[in-house]
PDB file of C-alpha atoms in Angstrom:
ATOM      1  CA  MET A   1     118.321  98.823  87.248  1.00  0.00           C
ATOM      2  CA  SER A   2     117.498  97.049  84.031  1.00  0.00           C
ATOM      3  CA  ARG A   3     115.985  93.593  83.836  1.00  0.00           C
ATOM      4  CA  LYS A   4     119.232  92.199  82.453  1.00  0.00           C
ATOM      5  CA  ASN A   5     121.025  93.163  85.668  1.00  0.00           C
ATOM      6  CA  PHE A   6     118.550  91.148  87.744  1.00  0.00           C
ATOM      7  CA  ASN A   7     119.229  88.112  85.548  1.00  0.00           C
ATOM      8  CA  ILE A   8     122.964  88.510  86.171  1.00  0.00           C
ATOM      9  CA  ILE A   9     122.380  88.917  89.929  1.00  0.00           C
ATOM     10  CA  GLY A  10     120.286  85.724  89.969  1.00  0.00           C
ATOM     11  CA  TRP A  11     122.968  83.725  88.189  1.00  0.00           C
ATOM     12  CA  ILE A  12     125.701  85.088  90.469  1.00  0.00           C
ATOM     13  CA  LEU A  13     123.672  84.035  93.516  1.00  0.00           C
ATOM     14  CA  LEU A  14     122.992  80.534  92.148  1.00  0.00           C
ATOM     15  CA  LEU A  15     126.554  79.922  91.008  1.00  0.00           C
ATOM     16  CA  GLY A  16     127.938  81.297  94.272  1.00  0.00           C
ATOM     17  CA  MET A  17     125.673  78.980  96.273  1.00  0.00           C
ATOM     18  CA  GLY A  18     126.673  75.997  94.133  1.00  0.00           C
ATOM     19  CA  ALA A  19     130.389  76.722  94.483  1.00  0.00           C
ATOM     20  CA  SER A  20     130.180  77.292  98.231  1.00  0.00           C
ATOM     21  CA  TRP A  21     128.058  74.154  98.669  1.00  0.00           C
ATOM     22  CA  ILE A  22     130.710  72.107  96.887  1.00  0.00           C
ATOM     23  CA  GLY A  23     133.522  73.800  98.790  1.00  0.00           C
ATOM     24  CA  PHE A  24     132.099  74.124 102.285  1.00  0.00           C
ATOM     25  CA  GLY A  25     128.916  72.049 102.432  1.00  0.00           C
ATOM     26  CA  TYR A  26     125.394  73.123 103.299  1.00  0.00           C
ATOM     27  CA  SER A  27     124.754  76.360 105.145  1.00  0.00           C
ATOM     28  CA  ASN A  28     121.549  77.963 106.437  1.00  0.00           C
ATOM     29  CA  TRP A  29     122.329  81.006 104.318  1.00  0.00           C
ATOM     30  CA  TYR A  30     121.033  79.091 101.299  1.00  0.00           C
ATOM     31  CA  LEU A  31     117.515  79.388 102.751  1.00  0.00           C
ATOM     32  CA  LEU A  32     117.857  83.153 102.300  1.00  0.00           C
ATOM     33  CA  LEU A  33     119.822  83.218  99.060  1.00  0.00           C
ATOM     34  CA  THR A  34     117.586  80.845  97.100  1.00  0.00           C
ATOM     35  CA  PRO A  35     114.462  83.058  97.317  1.00  0.00           C
ATOM     36  CA  MET A  36     116.611  86.075  96.489  1.00  0.00           C
ATOM     37  CA  ALA A  37     117.793  84.359  93.313  1.00  0.00           C
ATOM     38  CA  TYR A  38     114.204  83.368  92.508  1.00  0.00           C
ATOM     39  CA  PHE A  39     112.968  86.944  92.893  1.00  0.00           C
ATOM     40  CA  SER A  40     115.834  88.218  90.749  1.00  0.00           C
ATOM     41  CA  PHE A  41     114.809  85.874  87.949  1.00  0.00           C
ATOM     42  CA  SER A  42     111.142  86.809  88.502  1.00  0.00           C
ATOM     43  CA  ILE A  43     111.919  90.493  88.107  1.00  0.00           C
ATOM     44  CA  ASN A  44     113.900  89.659  84.972  1.00  0.00           C
ATOM     45  CA  ASP A  45     111.049  87.821  83.243  1.00  0.00           C
ATOM     46  CA  GLY A  46     108.335  90.239  84.437  1.00  0.00           C
ATOM     47  CA  SER A  47     106.357  87.791  86.559  1.00  0.00           C
ATOM     48  CA  VAL A  48     106.583  90.055  89.629  1.00  0.00           C
ATOM     49  CA  LYS A  49     103.940  92.275  88.019  1.00  0.00           C
ATOM     50  CA  LYS A  50     101.580  89.298  88.116  1.00  0.00           C
ATOM     51  CA  LEU A  51     101.680  89.469  91.931  1.00  0.00           C
ATOM     52  CA  GLY A  52      99.240  92.384  91.640  1.00  0.00           C
ATOM     53  CA  LYS A  53      96.488  89.764  91.382  1.00  0.00           C
ATOM     54  CA  ILE A  54      96.919  89.103  95.106  1.00  0.00           C
ATOM     55  CA  LYS A  55      95.219  92.449  95.789  1.00  0.00           C
ATOM     56  CA  GLN A  56      92.173  91.229  93.841  1.00  0.00           C
ATOM     57  CA  MET A  57      91.805  88.025  95.859  1.00  0.00           C
ATOM     58  CA  SER A  58      89.356  87.679  98.696  1.00  0.00           C
ATOM     59  CA  LEU A  59      90.428  86.605 102.161  1.00  0.00           C
ATOM     60  CA  LEU A  60      88.750  83.231 101.615  1.00  0.00           C
ATOM     61  CA  GLN A  61      90.797  82.624  98.462  1.00  0.00           C
ATOM     62  CA  ILE A  62      94.037  83.469 100.250  1.00  0.00           C
ATOM     63  CA  PHE A  63      93.162  81.061 103.078  1.00  0.00           C
ATOM     64  CA  LEU A  64      92.289  78.409 100.488  1.00  0.00           C
ATOM     65  CA  ILE A  65      95.727  78.782  98.910  1.00  0.00           C
ATOM     66  CA  LEU A  66      97.467  78.608 102.303  1.00  0.00           C
ATOM     67  CA  PHE A  67      95.427  75.553 103.302  1.00  0.00           C
ATOM     68  CA  ALA A  68      96.195  73.857  99.963  1.00  0.00           C
ATOM     69  CA  PHE A  69      99.894  74.600 100.480  1.00  0.00           C
ATOM     70  CA  ILE A  70      99.890  73.105 103.982  1.00  0.00           C
ATOM     71  CA  VAL A  71      98.044  70.001 102.779  1.00  0.00           C
ATOM     72  CA  SER A  72     100.463  69.701  99.844  1.00  0.00           C
ATOM     73  CA  VAL A  73     103.490  69.829 102.134  1.00  0.00           C
ATOM     74  CA  GLY A  74     101.863  67.182 104.341  1.00  0.00           C
ATOM     75  CA  ILE A  75     101.227  64.926 101.353  1.00  0.00           C
ATOM     76  CA  VAL A  76     104.821  65.256 100.145  1.00  0.00           C
ATOM     77  CA  PHE A  77     106.159  64.574 103.626  1.00  0.00           C
ATOM     78  CA  GLY A  78     103.938  61.510 103.997  1.00  0.00           C
ATOM     79  CA  LEU A  79     104.884  60.110 100.589  1.00  0.00           C
ATOM     80  CA  ILE A  80     108.590  60.635 101.256  1.00  0.00           C
ATOM     81  CA  GLN A  81     108.286  58.917 104.645  1.00  0.00           C
ATOM     82  CA  LEU A  82     106.449  56.023 102.998  1.00  0.00           C
ATOM     83  CA  ALA A  83     109.189  55.744 100.370  1.00  0.00           C
ATOM     84  CA  ASN A  84     111.847  55.881 103.097  1.00  0.00           C
ATOM     85  CA  TYR A  85     110.113  53.064 104.966  1.00  0.00           C
ATOM     86  CA  LEU A  86     109.837  50.946 101.821  1.00  0.00           C
ATOM     87  CA  ILE A  87     113.432  51.543 100.717  1.00  0.00           C
ATOM     88  CA  ASN A  88     115.080  51.038 104.118  1.00  0.00           C
ATOM     89  CA  ASP A  89     112.869  48.627 106.040  1.00  0.00           C
ATOM     90  CA  ILE A  90     111.044  46.539 103.462  1.00  0.00           C
ATOM     91  CA  PHE A  91     113.467  46.277 100.528  1.00  0.00           C
ATOM     92  CA  HIS A  92     116.753  46.882 102.457  1.00  0.00           C
ATOM     93  CA  LEU A  93     118.345  48.674  99.493  1.00  0.00           C
ATOM     94  CA  THR A  94     121.946  49.897  99.677  1.00  0.00           C
ATOM     95  CA  GLY A  95     124.466  51.712  97.541  1.00  0.00           C
ATOM     96  CA  VAL A  96     123.675  53.153  94.138  1.00  0.00           C
ATOM     97  CA  LEU A  97     120.332  51.380  93.956  1.00  0.00           C
ATOM     98  CA  LYS A  98     119.237  53.063  97.184  1.00  0.00           C
ATOM     99  CA  THR A  99     120.377  56.479  95.937  1.00  0.00           C
ATOM    100  CA  LEU A 100     118.530  56.106  92.644  1.00  0.00           C
ATOM    101  CA  SER A 101     115.429  54.859  94.451  1.00  0.00           C
ATOM    102  CA  VAL A 102     115.453  57.871  96.782  1.00  0.00           C
ATOM    103  CA  ILE A 103     115.777  60.298  93.871  1.00  0.00           C
ATOM    104  CA  ILE A 104     112.958  58.605  91.962  1.00  0.00           C
ATOM    105  CA  ALA A 105     110.789  58.509  95.102  1.00  0.00           C
ATOM    106  CA  VAL A 106     111.225  62.235  95.716  1.00  0.00           C
ATOM    107  CA  VAL A 107     110.325  63.050  92.109  1.00  0.00           C
ATOM    108  CA  PHE A 108     107.251  60.813  92.248  1.00  0.00           C
ATOM    109  CA  ALA A 109     106.225  62.318  95.600  1.00  0.00           C
ATOM    110  CA  LEU A 110     106.289  65.831  94.149  1.00  0.00           C
ATOM    111  CA  TYR A 111     104.141  65.174  91.087  1.00  0.00           C
ATOM    112  CA  PRO A 112     100.770  64.528  92.792  1.00  0.00           C
ATOM    113  CA  VAL A 113     101.208  67.700  94.821  1.00  0.00           C
ATOM    114  CA  LYS A 114     102.176  69.653  91.741  1.00  0.00           C
ATOM    115  CA  PHE A 115      98.873  68.772  90.131  1.00  0.00           C
ATOM    116  CA  THR A 116      96.679  69.255  93.212  1.00  0.00           C
ATOM    117  CA  PHE A 117      98.221  72.533  94.407  1.00  0.00           C
ATOM    118  CA  GLY A 118      98.527  73.753  90.827  1.00  0.00           C
ATOM    119  CA  SER A 119      94.842  73.114  90.168  1.00  0.00           C
ATOM    120  CA  VAL A 120      93.850  75.099  93.279  1.00  0.00           C
ATOM    121  CA  ILE A 121      96.032  78.017  92.196  1.00  0.00           C
ATOM    122  CA  TYR A 122      94.653  77.817  88.643  1.00  0.00           C
ATOM    123  CA  LYS A 123      91.046  77.916  89.884  1.00  0.00           C
ATOM    124  CA  VAL A 124      91.723  80.852  92.203  1.00  0.00           C
ATOM    125  CA  ILE A 125      93.521  82.824  89.486  1.00  0.00           C
ATOM    126  CA  ASN A 126      90.697  82.171  87.012  1.00  0.00           C
ATOM    127  CA  ALA A 127      88.145  83.267  89.614  1.00  0.00           C
ATOM    128  CA  THR A 128      89.894  86.644  89.981  1.00  0.00           C
ATOM    129  CA  ARG A 129      89.657  87.383  86.254  1.00  0.00           C
TER     130      ARG A 129
END
């Protein structure tokens, strides 16, 4: 199959998930379809070939990445719980203001983890070169 076909497959999966989410609501199938769409786009842009660097990594580096991922998920979860506590229990926000606050809180909770986990990945990738 050509790379263009994988791009089309990725878009079909994403658009199909979006349409079925609007029509039928959330389903657990999205947990399977989202990575499939991601891998389709990855094959399209050639970033799957970059996964060959995993073979060059030591076991310690792989454990470091897994540990950094677990800590990152914990940080995001903690920040989102803190934001939930502030929005619901301290400020008692409702309506549109609550919705906007939740969206902003989630975005702000993801940025510190993006930088910390990204820096660990960057250091490990540079060490394998």
